[in-house]
PDB file of C-alpha atoms and ligand atoms in Angstrom:
ATOM      1  CA  ALA A   1       0.000   0.000   0.000  1.00  0.00           C
ATOM      2  CA  ARG A   2       1.154   3.511  -0.704  1.00  0.00           C
ATOM      3  CA  TRP A   3       0.424   4.725   2.844  1.00  0.00           C
ATOM      4  CA  PRO A   4       0.290   1.515   4.905  1.00  0.00           C
ATOM      5  CA  ASP A   5      -0.467   3.105   8.286  1.00  0.00           C
ATOM      6  CA  VAL A   6      -1.725   6.264   9.904  1.00  0.00           C
ATOM      7  CA  ARG A   7       1.766   7.730  10.367  1.00  0.00           C
ATOM      8  CA  ALA A   8       2.622   7.243   6.689  1.00  0.00           C
ATOM      9  CA  LEU A   9      -0.633   8.914   5.642  1.00  0.00           C
ATOM     10  CA  ALA A  10      -0.023  11.798   8.048  1.00  0.00           C
ATOM     11  CA  ALA A  11       3.460  12.338   6.594  1.00  0.00           C
ATOM     12  CA  ALA A  12       2.188  12.474   2.980  1.00  0.00           C
ATOM     13  CA  PRO A  13       1.649  15.910   1.384  1.00  0.00           C
ATOM     14  CA  LEU A  14      -2.078  16.734   1.058  1.00  0.00           C
ATOM     15  CA  GLU A  15      -1.650  17.335  -2.688  1.00  0.00           C
ATOM     16  CA  GLU A  16      -0.529  13.707  -3.157  1.00  0.00           C
ATOM     17  CA  VAL A  17      -3.478  12.377  -1.171  1.00  0.00           C
ATOM     18  CA  LEU A  18      -5.905  14.513  -3.201  1.00  0.00           C
ATOM     19  CA  ALA A  19      -4.293  13.387  -6.461  1.00  0.00           C
ATOM     20  CA  ALA A  20      -4.672   9.719  -5.419  1.00  0.00           C
ATOM     21  CA  TRP A  21      -8.345  10.399  -4.616  1.00  0.00           C
ATOM     22  CA  ALA A  22      -9.022  12.272  -7.892  1.00  0.00           C
ATOM     23  CA  GLY A  23     -12.094  10.971  -9.719  1.00  0.00           C
ATOM     24  CA  LEU A  24     -13.717   9.442  -6.615  1.00  0.00           C
ATOM     25  CA  GLY A  25     -15.774  12.528  -5.643  1.00  0.00           C
ATOM     26  CA  TYR A  26     -16.524  13.633  -2.062  1.00  0.00           C
ATOM     27  CA  TYR A  27     -13.114  15.317  -1.853  1.00  0.00           C
ATOM     28  CA  ALA A  28     -13.759  16.552   1.679  1.00  0.00           C
ATOM     29  CA  ARG A  29     -13.314  12.897   2.696  1.00  0.00           C
ATOM     30  CA  ALA A  30      -9.734  12.841   1.420  1.00  0.00           C
ATOM     31  CA  ARG A  31      -8.939  16.130   3.155  1.00  0.00           C
ATOM     32  CA  ASN A  32     -10.540  14.924   6.382  1.00  0.00           C
ATOM     33  CA  LEU A  33      -8.824  11.542   6.223  1.00  0.00           C
ATOM     34  CA  HIS A  34      -5.499  13.310   5.941  1.00  0.00           C
ATOM     35  CA  ALA A  35      -6.307  15.850   8.686  1.00  0.00           C
ATOM     36  CA  CYS A  36      -7.508  13.011  10.929  1.00  0.00           C
ATOM     37  CA  ALA A  37      -4.312  11.008  10.313  1.00  0.00           C
ATOM     38  CA  ARG A  38      -2.273  14.072  11.318  1.00  0.00           C
ATOM     39  CA  VAL A  39      -4.149  14.440  14.622  1.00  0.00           C
ATOM     40  CA  VAL A  40      -3.884  10.715  15.421  1.00  0.00           C
ATOM     41  CA  ALA A  41      -0.210  10.454  14.439  1.00  0.00           C
ATOM     42  CA  GLY A  42       0.677  13.728  16.194  1.00  0.00           C
ATOM     43  CA  GLU A  43      -1.366  14.715  19.254  1.00  0.00           C
ATOM     44  CA  LEU A  44      -2.549  11.154  19.939  1.00  0.00           C
ATOM     45  CA  ASN A  45       0.806   9.389  19.416  1.00  0.00           C
ATOM     46  CA  GLY A  46      -0.572   7.052  16.779  1.00  0.00           C
ATOM     47  CA  ARG A  47      -3.431   5.654  18.901  1.00  0.00           C
ATOM     48  CA  PHE A  48      -7.062   6.024  17.850  1.00  0.00           C
ATOM     49  CA  PRO A  49      -9.408   6.994  20.697  1.00  0.00           C
ATOM     50  CA  ASP A  50     -11.827   4.215  21.693  1.00  0.00           C
ATOM     51  CA  SER A  51     -14.955   6.139  22.736  1.00  0.00           C
ATOM     52  CA  VAL A  52     -17.654   7.584  20.472  1.00  0.00           C
ATOM     53  CA  ALA A  53     -17.262  11.054  22.045  1.00  0.00           C
ATOM     54  CA  ALA A  54     -13.472  11.172  21.511  1.00  0.00           C
ATOM     55  CA  LEU A  55     -13.730   9.747  17.993  1.00  0.00           C
ATOM     56  CA  ARG A  56     -16.239  12.456  17.078  1.00  0.00           C
ATOM     57  CA  ARG A  57     -13.700  15.135  17.938  1.00  0.00           C
ATOM     58  CA  LEU A  58     -11.473  13.917  15.076  1.00  0.00           C
ATOM     59  CA  PRO A  59     -11.728  15.705  11.701  1.00  0.00           C
ATOM     60  CA  GLY A  60     -14.338  14.183   9.390  1.00  0.00           C
ATOM     61  CA  ILE A  61     -15.735  11.660  11.888  1.00  0.00           C
ATOM     62  CA  GLY A  62     -19.484  12.074  12.363  1.00  0.00           C
ATOM     63  CA  PRO A  63     -21.942   9.998  14.391  1.00  0.00           C
ATOM     64  CA  TYR A  64     -22.119   7.090  11.927  1.00  0.00           C
ATOM     65  CA  THR A  65     -18.363   6.658  11.453  1.00  0.00           C
ATOM     66  CA  ALA A  66     -17.693   7.096  15.179  1.00  0.00           C
ATOM     67  CA  ALA A  67     -20.242   4.385  16.005  1.00  0.00           C
ATOM     68  CA  ALA A  68     -18.850   2.069  13.320  1.00  0.00           C
ATOM     69  CA  ILE A  69     -15.242   2.445  14.552  1.00  0.00           C
ATOM     70  CA  ALA A  70     -16.181   2.214  18.245  1.00  0.00           C
ATOM     71  CA  SER A  71     -18.272  -0.934  17.785  1.00  0.00           C
ATOM     72  CA  ILE A  72     -16.104  -2.740  15.219  1.00  0.00           C
ATOM     73  CA  ALA A  73     -12.643  -1.827  16.510  1.00  0.00           C
ATOM     74  CA  PHE A  74     -13.312  -1.448  20.244  1.00  0.00           C
ATOM     75  CA  GLY A  75     -16.463  -3.486  20.984  1.00  0.00           C
ATOM     76  CA  VAL A  76     -18.524  -0.514  22.220  1.00  0.00           C
ATOM     77  CA  PRO A  77     -22.247  -1.433  22.028  1.00  0.00           C
ATOM     78  CA  VAL A  78     -23.497   1.446  19.836  1.00  0.00           C
ATOM     79  CA  VAL A  79     -25.574   1.194  16.678  1.00  0.00           C
ATOM     80  CA  ALA A  80     -23.988   2.319  13.385  1.00  0.00           C
ATOM     81  CA  LEU A  81     -27.020   3.275  11.363  1.00  0.00           C
ATOM     82  CA  ASP A  82     -26.288   3.435   7.646  1.00  0.00           C
ATOM     83  CA  ALA A  83     -28.988   3.381   4.959  1.00  0.00           C
ATOM     84  CA  ASN A  84     -28.880  -0.429   4.772  1.00  0.00           C
ATOM     85  CA  VAL A  85     -29.333  -0.966   8.510  1.00  0.00           C
ATOM     86  CA  GLU A  86     -32.023   1.710   8.531  1.00  0.00           C
ATOM     87  CA  ARG A  87     -33.972  -0.209   5.892  1.00  0.00           C
ATOM     88  CA  VAL A  88     -33.657  -3.535   7.731  1.00  0.00           C
ATOM     89  CA  MET A  89     -34.837  -1.990  11.017  1.00  0.00           C
ATOM     90  CA  ALA A  90     -37.716  -0.054   9.427  1.00  0.00           C
ATOM     91  CA  ARG A  91     -38.964  -3.308   7.898  1.00  0.00           C
ATOM     92  CA  LEU A  92     -38.294  -5.560  10.864  1.00  0.00           C
ATOM     93  CA  PHE A  93     -40.413  -3.290  13.091  1.00  0.00           C
ATOM     94  CA  ALA A  94     -42.715  -1.974  10.303  1.00  0.00           C
ATOM     95  CA  ILE A  95     -41.830   1.638  11.141  1.00  0.00           C
ATOM     96  CA  ASP A  96     -43.725   3.786   8.655  1.00  0.00           C
ATOM     97  CA  THR A  97     -42.825   7.305   9.817  1.00  0.00           C
ATOM     98  CA  PRO A  98     -41.224   8.820   6.690  1.00  0.00           C
ATOM     99  CA  LEU A  99     -37.480   9.573   6.713  1.00  0.00           C
ATOM    100  CA  PRO A 100     -35.770  11.694   7.821  1.00  0.00           C
ATOM    101  CA  ALA A 101     -38.218  12.126  10.741  1.00  0.00           C
ATOM    102  CA  GLY A 102     -38.428   8.330  11.153  1.00  0.00           C
ATOM    103  CA  LYS A 103     -34.679   8.042  11.855  1.00  0.00           C
ATOM    104  CA  ARG A 104     -35.119   8.520  15.588  1.00  0.00           C
ATOM    105  CA  GLU A 105     -37.695   5.725  15.882  1.00  0.00           C
ATOM    106  CA  ILE A 106     -35.531   3.436  13.778  1.00  0.00           C
ATOM    107  CA  ALA A 107     -32.461   4.215  15.909  1.00  0.00           C
ATOM    108  CA  GLU A 108     -34.385   3.464  19.106  1.00  0.00           C
ATOM    109  CA  ALA A 109     -35.538   0.131  17.710  1.00  0.00           C
ATOM    110  CA  ALA A 110     -31.972  -0.769  16.715  1.00  0.00           C
ATOM    111  CA  ARG A 111     -30.598   0.267  20.123  1.00  0.00           C
ATOM    112  CA  ALA A 112     -32.984  -2.140  21.798  1.00  0.00           C
ATOM    113  CA  LEU A 113     -31.427  -4.995  19.804  1.00  0.00           C
ATOM    114  CA  ILE A 114     -27.692  -4.313  19.969  1.00  0.00           C
ATOM    115  CA  PRO A 115     -25.872  -6.944  22.034  1.00  0.00           C
ATOM    116  CA  LYS A 116     -23.105  -6.216  24.568  1.00  0.00           C
ATOM    117  CA  GLU A 117     -21.091  -9.053  23.035  1.00  0.00           C
ATOM    118  CA  ARG A 118     -19.739  -8.462  19.503  1.00  0.00           C
ATOM    119  CA  PRO A 119     -21.685  -5.266  18.716  1.00  0.00           C
ATOM    120  CA  GLY A 120     -19.385  -4.699  15.722  1.00  0.00           C
ATOM    121  CA  ASP A 121     -20.509  -8.005  14.201  1.00  0.00           C
ATOM    122  CA  PHE A 122     -24.138  -7.019  14.821  1.00  0.00           C
ATOM    123  CA  ASN A 123     -23.622  -3.742  12.945  1.00  0.00           C
ATOM    124  CA  GLN A 124     -21.757  -5.369  10.084  1.00  0.00           C
ATOM    125  CA  ALA A 125     -24.357  -8.130   9.808  1.00  0.00           C
ATOM    126  CA  GLY A 126     -27.058  -5.441   9.509  1.00  0.00           C
ATOM    127  CA  MET A 127     -25.066  -3.663   6.799  1.00  0.00           C
ATOM    128  CA  ASP A 128     -24.545  -6.911   4.875  1.00  0.00           C
ATOM    129  CA  LEU A 129     -28.148  -8.028   5.296  1.00  0.00           C
ATOM    130  CA  GLY A 130     -29.399  -4.691   3.961  1.00  0.00           C
ATOM    131  CA  ALA A 131     -26.942  -4.719   1.062  1.00  0.00           C
ATOM    132  CA  THR A 132     -27.483  -8.298  -0.104  1.00  0.00           C
ATOM    133  CA  VAL A 133     -30.822  -9.654   1.218  1.00  0.00           C
ATOM    134  CA  CYS A 134     -33.112  -6.888   2.447  1.00  0.00           C
ATOM    135  CA  ARG A 135     -32.537  -4.911  -0.737  1.00  0.00           C
ATOM    136  CA  ALA A 136     -34.403  -1.676  -1.374  1.00  0.00           C
ATOM    137  CA  ARG A 137     -36.431  -2.774  -4.418  1.00  0.00           C
ATOM    138  CA  ASN A 138     -36.323  -6.508  -4.292  1.00  0.00           C
ATOM    139  CA  PRO A 139     -35.997  -7.940  -0.762  1.00  0.00           C
ATOM    140  CA  ARG A 140     -35.164 -11.666  -0.703  1.00  0.00           C
ATOM    141  CA  CYS A 141     -37.394 -12.531   2.247  1.00  0.00           C
ATOM    142  CA  ASP A 142     -37.193 -16.248   1.400  1.00  0.00           C
ATOM    143  CA  ALA A 143     -33.425 -16.164   2.084  1.00  0.00           C
ATOM    144  CA  CYS A 144     -33.585 -13.884   5.143  1.00  0.00           C
ATOM    145  CA  PRO A 145     -32.751 -15.097   8.662  1.00  0.00           C
ATOM    146  CA  LEU A 146     -35.221 -12.543  10.093  1.00  0.00           C
ATOM    147  CA  THR A 147     -38.324 -13.664   8.164  1.00  0.00           C
ATOM    148  CA  ALA A 148     -40.029 -15.214  11.195  1.00  0.00           C
ATOM    149  CA  HIS A 149     -39.709 -11.949  13.170  1.00  0.00           C
ATOM    150  CA  CYS A 150     -40.239  -9.390  10.412  1.00  0.00           C
ATOM    151  CA  LEU A 151     -43.440  -7.358  10.732  1.00  0.00           C
ATOM    152  CA  ALA A 152     -43.191  -5.792   7.274  1.00  0.00           C
ATOM    153  CA  HIS A 153     -42.827  -9.237   5.704  1.00  0.00           C
ATOM    154  CA  ARG A 154     -45.798 -10.544   7.659  1.00  0.00           C
ATOM    155  CA  ARG A 155     -47.925  -7.581   6.565  1.00  0.00           C
ATOM    156  CA  GLY A 156     -46.707  -7.679   2.953  1.00  0.00           C
ATOM    157  CA  ILE A 157     -45.445  -4.075   3.050  1.00  0.00           C
ATOM    158  CA  ALA A 158     -41.669  -4.627   2.893  1.00  0.00           C
ATOM    159  CA  THR A 159     -41.121  -2.807  -0.405  1.00  0.00           C
ATOM    160  CA  THR A 160     -43.023   0.274   0.838  1.00  0.00           C
ATOM    161  CA  LEU A 161     -40.543   0.768   3.712  1.00  0.00           C
ATOM    162  CA  PRO A 162     -38.734   2.831   4.738  1.00  0.00           C
ATOM    163  CA  ARG A 163     -41.032   5.623   3.609  1.00  0.00           C
ATOM    164  CA  LYS A 164     -39.352   8.822   2.525  1.00  0.00           C
ATOM    165  CA  ALA A 165     -40.590  12.416   2.608  1.00  0.00           C
ATOM    166  CA  ALA A 166     -40.946  13.901  -0.897  1.00  0.00           C
ATOM    167  CA  LYS A 167     -37.641  15.316  -2.143  1.00  0.00           C
ATOM    168  CA  LYS A 168     -37.276  18.933  -3.167  1.00  0.00           C
ATOM    169  CA  PRO A 169     -36.129  19.348  -6.778  1.00  0.00           C
ATOM    170  CA  GLN A 170     -32.355  19.776  -7.024  1.00  0.00           C
ATOM    171  CA  PRO A 171     -31.284  23.394  -7.653  1.00  0.00           C
ATOM    172  CA  VAL A 172     -29.176  24.131 -10.732  1.00  0.00           C
ATOM    173  CA  ARG A 173     -26.099  26.366 -10.509  1.00  0.00           C
ATOM    174  CA  ARG A 174     -24.270  27.871 -13.451  1.00  0.00           C
ATOM    175  CA  GLY A 175     -20.619  28.738 -13.893  1.00  0.00           C
ATOM    176  CA  ASN A 176     -17.776  29.086 -16.378  1.00  0.00           C
ATOM    177  CA  ALA A 177     -14.556  27.183 -17.067  1.00  0.00           C
ATOM    178  CA  TYR A 178     -11.748  28.720 -19.104  1.00  0.00           C
ATOM    179  CA  TRP A 179      -9.494  26.660 -21.365  1.00  0.00           C
ATOM    180  CA  ILE A 180      -6.288  28.574 -21.934  1.00  0.00           C
ATOM    181  CA  GLU A 181      -3.241  27.282 -23.770  1.00  0.00           C
ATOM    182  CA  ARG A 182       0.317  28.533 -23.888  1.00  0.00           C
ATOM    183  CA  ALA A 183       2.229  28.994 -27.135  1.00  0.00           C
ATOM    184  CA  ASP A 184       3.720  25.456 -26.768  1.00  0.00           C
ATOM    185  CA  GLY A 185       0.265  23.837 -26.267  1.00  0.00           C
ATOM    186  CA  ALA A 186       0.503  23.449 -22.451  1.00  0.00           C
ATOM    187  CA  VAL A 187      -2.829  23.944 -20.658  1.00  0.00           C
ATOM    188  CA  LEU A 188      -3.419  26.349 -17.776  1.00  0.00           C
ATOM    189  CA  LEU A 189      -4.500  24.689 -14.516  1.00  0.00           C
ATOM    190  CA  ARG A 190      -5.086  26.019 -11.031  1.00  0.00           C
ATOM    191  CA  ARG A 191      -4.971  24.469  -7.584  1.00  0.00           C
ATOM    192  CA  ARG A 192      -8.137  25.548  -5.782  1.00  0.00           C
ATOM    193  CA  ALA A 193      -8.110  27.070  -2.303  1.00  0.00           C
ATOM    194  CA  PRO A 194      -7.917  24.414   0.434  1.00  0.00           C
ATOM    195  CA  ARG A 195     -11.455  25.019   1.762  1.00  0.00           C
ATOM    196  CA  GLY A 196     -14.829  24.909   0.020  1.00  0.00           C
ATOM    197  CA  MET A 197     -16.107  22.987  -3.010  1.00  0.00           C
ATOM    198  CA  LEU A 198     -13.379  20.789  -4.559  1.00  0.00           C
ATOM    199  CA  GLY A 199     -11.033  22.325  -1.969  1.00  0.00           C
ATOM    200  CA  GLY A 200      -7.346  21.755  -2.741  1.00  0.00           C
ATOM    201  CA  MET A 201      -8.117  20.005  -6.040  1.00  0.00           C
ATOM    202  CA  VAL A 202      -6.637  20.907  -9.420  1.00  0.00           C
ATOM    203  CA  GLU A 203      -9.026  22.467 -11.940  1.00  0.00           C
ATOM    204  CA  ILE A 204      -9.408  24.046 -15.333  1.00  0.00           C
ATOM    205  CA  PRO A 205      -9.753  27.638 -14.020  1.00  0.00           C
ATOM    206  CA  SER A 206     -13.439  28.138 -13.270  1.00  0.00           C
ATOM    207  CA  SER A 207     -15.691  30.699 -11.630  1.00  0.00           C
ATOM    208  CA  GLY A 208     -19.227  31.708 -10.809  1.00  0.00           C
ATOM    209  CA  TRP A 209     -20.577  28.430  -9.371  1.00  0.00           C
ATOM    210  CA  ASP A 210     -18.963  27.948  -5.972  1.00  0.00           C
ATOM    211  CA  GLY A 211     -19.769  31.185  -4.137  1.00  0.00           C
ATOM    212  CA  GLU A 212     -16.089  32.254  -4.349  1.00  0.00           C
ATOM    213  CA  ALA A 213     -14.746  35.349  -6.113  1.00  0.00           C
ATOM    214  CA  ALA A 214     -12.679  34.466  -9.199  1.00  0.00           C
ATOM    215  CA  PRO A 215      -8.943  34.972  -8.493  1.00  0.00           C
ATOM    216  CA  TRP A 216      -8.628  37.056 -11.688  1.00  0.00           C
ATOM    217  CA  GLY A 217     -11.500  39.402 -10.725  1.00  0.00           C
ATOM    218  CA  GLU A 218     -14.576  40.191 -12.816  1.00  0.00           C
ATOM    219  CA  GLY A 219     -15.136  38.746 -16.293  1.00  0.00           C
ATOM    220  CA  ALA A 220     -12.839  36.414 -18.218  1.00  0.00           C
ATOM    221  CA  PRO A 221      -9.221  35.809 -17.116  1.00  0.00           C
ATOM    222  CA  PHE A 222      -6.105  37.574 -18.442  1.00  0.00           C
ATOM    223  CA  GLY A 223      -8.045  39.858 -20.808  1.00  0.00           C
ATOM    224  CA  LEU A 224      -8.143  37.111 -23.439  1.00  0.00           C
ATOM    225  CA  PRO A 225     -10.907  36.793 -26.049  1.00  0.00           C
ATOM    226  CA  PHE A 226     -12.916  33.570 -25.539  1.00  0.00           C
ATOM    227  CA  ALA A 227     -15.515  31.588 -27.471  1.00  0.00           C
ATOM    228  CA  ALA A 228     -18.010  29.306 -25.694  1.00  0.00           C
ATOM    229  CA  LEU A 229     -18.276  25.638 -26.661  1.00  0.00           C
ATOM    230  CA  ASP A 230     -21.762  24.510 -27.648  1.00  0.00           C
ATOM    231  CA  ALA A 231     -23.540  23.066 -24.614  1.00  0.00           C
ATOM    232  CA  PRO A 232     -22.499  23.396 -20.972  1.00  0.00           C
ATOM    233  CA  VAL A 233     -20.960  20.452 -19.114  1.00  0.00           C
ATOM    234  CA  ARG A 234     -23.456  19.078 -16.592  1.00  0.00           C
ATOM    235  CA  HIS A 235     -22.262  17.608 -13.305  1.00  0.00           C
ATOM    236  CA  LEU A 236     -24.275  16.428 -10.321  1.00  0.00           C
ATOM    237  CA  PHE A 237     -23.045  17.274  -6.843  1.00  0.00           C
ATOM    238  CA  THR A 238     -24.857  15.938  -3.777  1.00  0.00           C
ATOM    239  CA  HIS A 239     -26.949  19.076  -3.265  1.00  0.00           C
ATOM    240  CA  PHE A 240     -27.086  20.715  -6.669  1.00  0.00           C
ATOM    241  CA  ALA A 241     -26.604  20.224 -10.382  1.00  0.00           C
ATOM    242  CA  LEU A 242     -23.988  22.334 -12.132  1.00  0.00           C
ATOM    243  CA  ASP A 243     -24.047  23.581 -15.719  1.00  0.00           C
ATOM    244  CA  LEU A 244     -20.538  24.735 -16.527  1.00  0.00           C
ATOM    245  CA  THR A 245     -20.107  26.701 -19.749  1.00  0.00           C
ATOM    246  CA  VAL A 246     -16.699  25.950 -21.241  1.00  0.00           C
ATOM    247  CA  TRP A 247     -14.868  28.848 -22.863  1.00  0.00           C
ATOM    248  CA  ARG A 248     -11.819  28.402 -25.057  1.00  0.00           C
ATOM    249  CA  ALA A 249      -9.297  31.233 -25.477  1.00  0.00           C
ATOM    250  CA  ASP A 250      -9.036  32.389 -29.090  1.00  0.00           C
ATOM    251  CA  ARG A 251      -5.265  32.755 -28.827  1.00  0.00           C
ATOM    252  CA  PRO A 252      -2.514  31.261 -26.621  1.00  0.00           C
ATOM    253  CA  LEU A 253      -0.646  33.115 -23.896  1.00  0.00           C
ATOM    254  CA  PRO A 254       3.047  33.818 -24.558  1.00  0.00           C
ATOM    255  CA  MET A 255       5.682  31.535 -22.997  1.00  0.00           C
ATOM    256  CA  ASP A 256       6.785  34.177 -20.483  1.00  0.00           C
ATOM    257  CA  HIS A 257       3.314  35.216 -19.279  1.00  0.00           C
ATOM    258  CA  ALA A 258       3.421  35.718 -15.483  1.00  0.00           C
ATOM    259  CA  LEU A 259       0.875  33.636 -13.557  1.00  0.00           C
ATOM    260  CA  PRO A 260      -0.859  34.458 -10.259  1.00  0.00           C
ATOM    261  CA  ASP A 261      -0.388  32.149  -7.249  1.00  0.00           C
ATOM    262  CA  GLY A 262      -1.896  28.693  -7.627  1.00  0.00           C
ATOM    263  CA  PHE A 263      -1.826  28.653 -11.453  1.00  0.00           C
ATOM    264  CA  PHE A 264       0.525  26.407 -13.410  1.00  0.00           C
ATOM    265  CA  TRP A 265       1.044  24.990 -16.895  1.00  0.00           C
ATOM    266  CA  GLN A 266       0.495  21.302 -17.574  1.00  0.00           C
ATOM    267  CA  PRO A 267       1.777  19.713 -20.789  1.00  0.00           C
ATOM    268  CA  ARG A 268      -1.286  18.727 -22.802  1.00  0.00           C
ATOM    269  CA  GLU A 269      -0.225  15.075 -23.064  1.00  0.00           C
ATOM    270  CA  GLU A 270       0.117  14.904 -19.255  1.00  0.00           C
ATOM    271  CA  LEU A 271      -3.382  16.125 -18.329  1.00  0.00           C
ATOM    272  CA  GLU A 272      -4.271  12.582 -17.193  1.00  0.00           C
ATOM    273  CA  GLU A 273      -1.635  12.800 -14.455  1.00  0.00           C
ATOM    274  CA  ALA A 274      -2.791  16.180 -13.133  1.00  0.00           C
ATOM    275  CA  GLY A 275      -5.228  14.674 -10.588  1.00  0.00           C
ATOM    276  CA  LEU A 276      -8.283  16.424 -12.024  1.00  0.00           C
ATOM    277  CA  PRO A 277     -11.636  15.664 -10.359  1.00  0.00           C
ATOM    278  CA  THR A 278     -14.439  14.156 -12.467  1.00  0.00           C
ATOM    279  CA  LEU A 279     -16.091  17.514 -13.237  1.00  0.00           C
ATOM    280  CA  MET A 280     -12.844  18.851 -14.692  1.00  0.00           C
ATOM    281  CA  ARG A 281     -12.160  15.636 -16.610  1.00  0.00           C
ATOM    282  CA  LYS A 282     -15.524  16.183 -18.279  1.00  0.00           C
ATOM    283  CA  VAL A 283     -14.399  19.701 -19.223  1.00  0.00           C
ATOM    284  CA  VAL A 284     -11.160  18.332 -20.718  1.00  0.00           C
ATOM    285  CA  ARG A 285     -13.076  15.704 -22.705  1.00  0.00           C
ATOM    286  CA  ARG A 286     -15.490  18.341 -23.980  1.00  0.00           C
ATOM    287  CA  VAL A 287     -12.660  20.593 -25.191  1.00  0.00           C
ATOM    288  CA  LEU A 288     -10.617  17.802 -26.755  1.00  0.00           C
ATOM    289  CA  SER A 289     -13.651  16.434 -28.602  1.00  0.00           C
ATOM    290  CA  SER A 290     -14.634  19.867 -29.989  1.00  0.00           C
ATOM    291  CA  ALA A 291     -13.154  21.215 -33.177  1.00  0.00           C
ATOM    292  CA  PRO A 292     -10.565  23.953 -32.390  1.00  0.00           C
TER     293      PRO A 292
HETATM  294  S1  SF4 B   1     -37.886 -10.656   5.977  1.00  0.00           S
HETATM  295 FE1  SF4 B   1     -37.722  -9.487   4.098  1.00  0.00          FE
HETATM  296  S2  SF4 B   1     -38.281  -7.398   4.652  1.00  0.00           S
HETATM  297 FE2  SF4 B   1     -37.889  -8.494   6.555  1.00  0.00          FE
HETATM  298  S3  SF4 B   1     -35.771  -8.049   7.026  1.00  0.00           S
HETATM  299 FE3  SF4 B   1     -35.780  -9.955   5.860  1.00  0.00          FE
HETATM  300  S4  SF4 B   1     -35.522  -9.363   3.709  1.00  0.00           S
HETATM  301 FE4  SF4 B   1     -36.079  -7.537   4.882  1.00  0.00          FE
END
């Protein structure tokens, strides 16, 4: 493994961790994993805390992850409620309060079941059961070890549970990405600020979609003339959809053009190795498949 233990991960530069994560999405997870490794390897002398409360003080560890680590690694009898376990519990007890309000009832039901012995196995069994047997659309009740106890199965309502409150339509944001080449064909990239959307990741310089001011100020960068490619690139984030209009500079920048902090040139044939996130890979594909 590239970083075989927490100390090795803590010693790695964040840029390398983000580049290894590129394309997987949820980039805050990579940043948090790295920040967490630094706290554990530094302040905590390489030892993970063993209580839910102490685990939750680590970067990126919320209630679910803390419960999963505490129960699986340290045998603490707490329920780790992921979507799979939630579904199993809602069906087992025929809880029909729609999510997210129903979460509390489901958690209480699960807490009543968790054993003092091997709570980690209980949690993992629930996760596996939900993933492979008590599936969302097509539960395999005939192969389920809980059939005799399952209220939803008995009432024939398994596939209607858990109920979910109606979702709001996803908002759409709009922004711009700027494809700029240098006289030798290298492409201009930028490392984004460490915090915020795609924090610390490398991008085709973009603006207008993330609530941040563009580093080059108003309008298009470097006073270049641009032409927009046909249709915007669409990308789905967890909470919104993004339509990114891709602009291509009509002429290259000279070899000696000074760049602001965070910007750098990447040889065109090495774009694959730049660690671009999926959104920006879509932008690259769109440009390379469009006629110049
Ligand atoms: S009996 Fe069916 S609905 Fe009930 S827990 Fe098993 S698979 Fe899910």
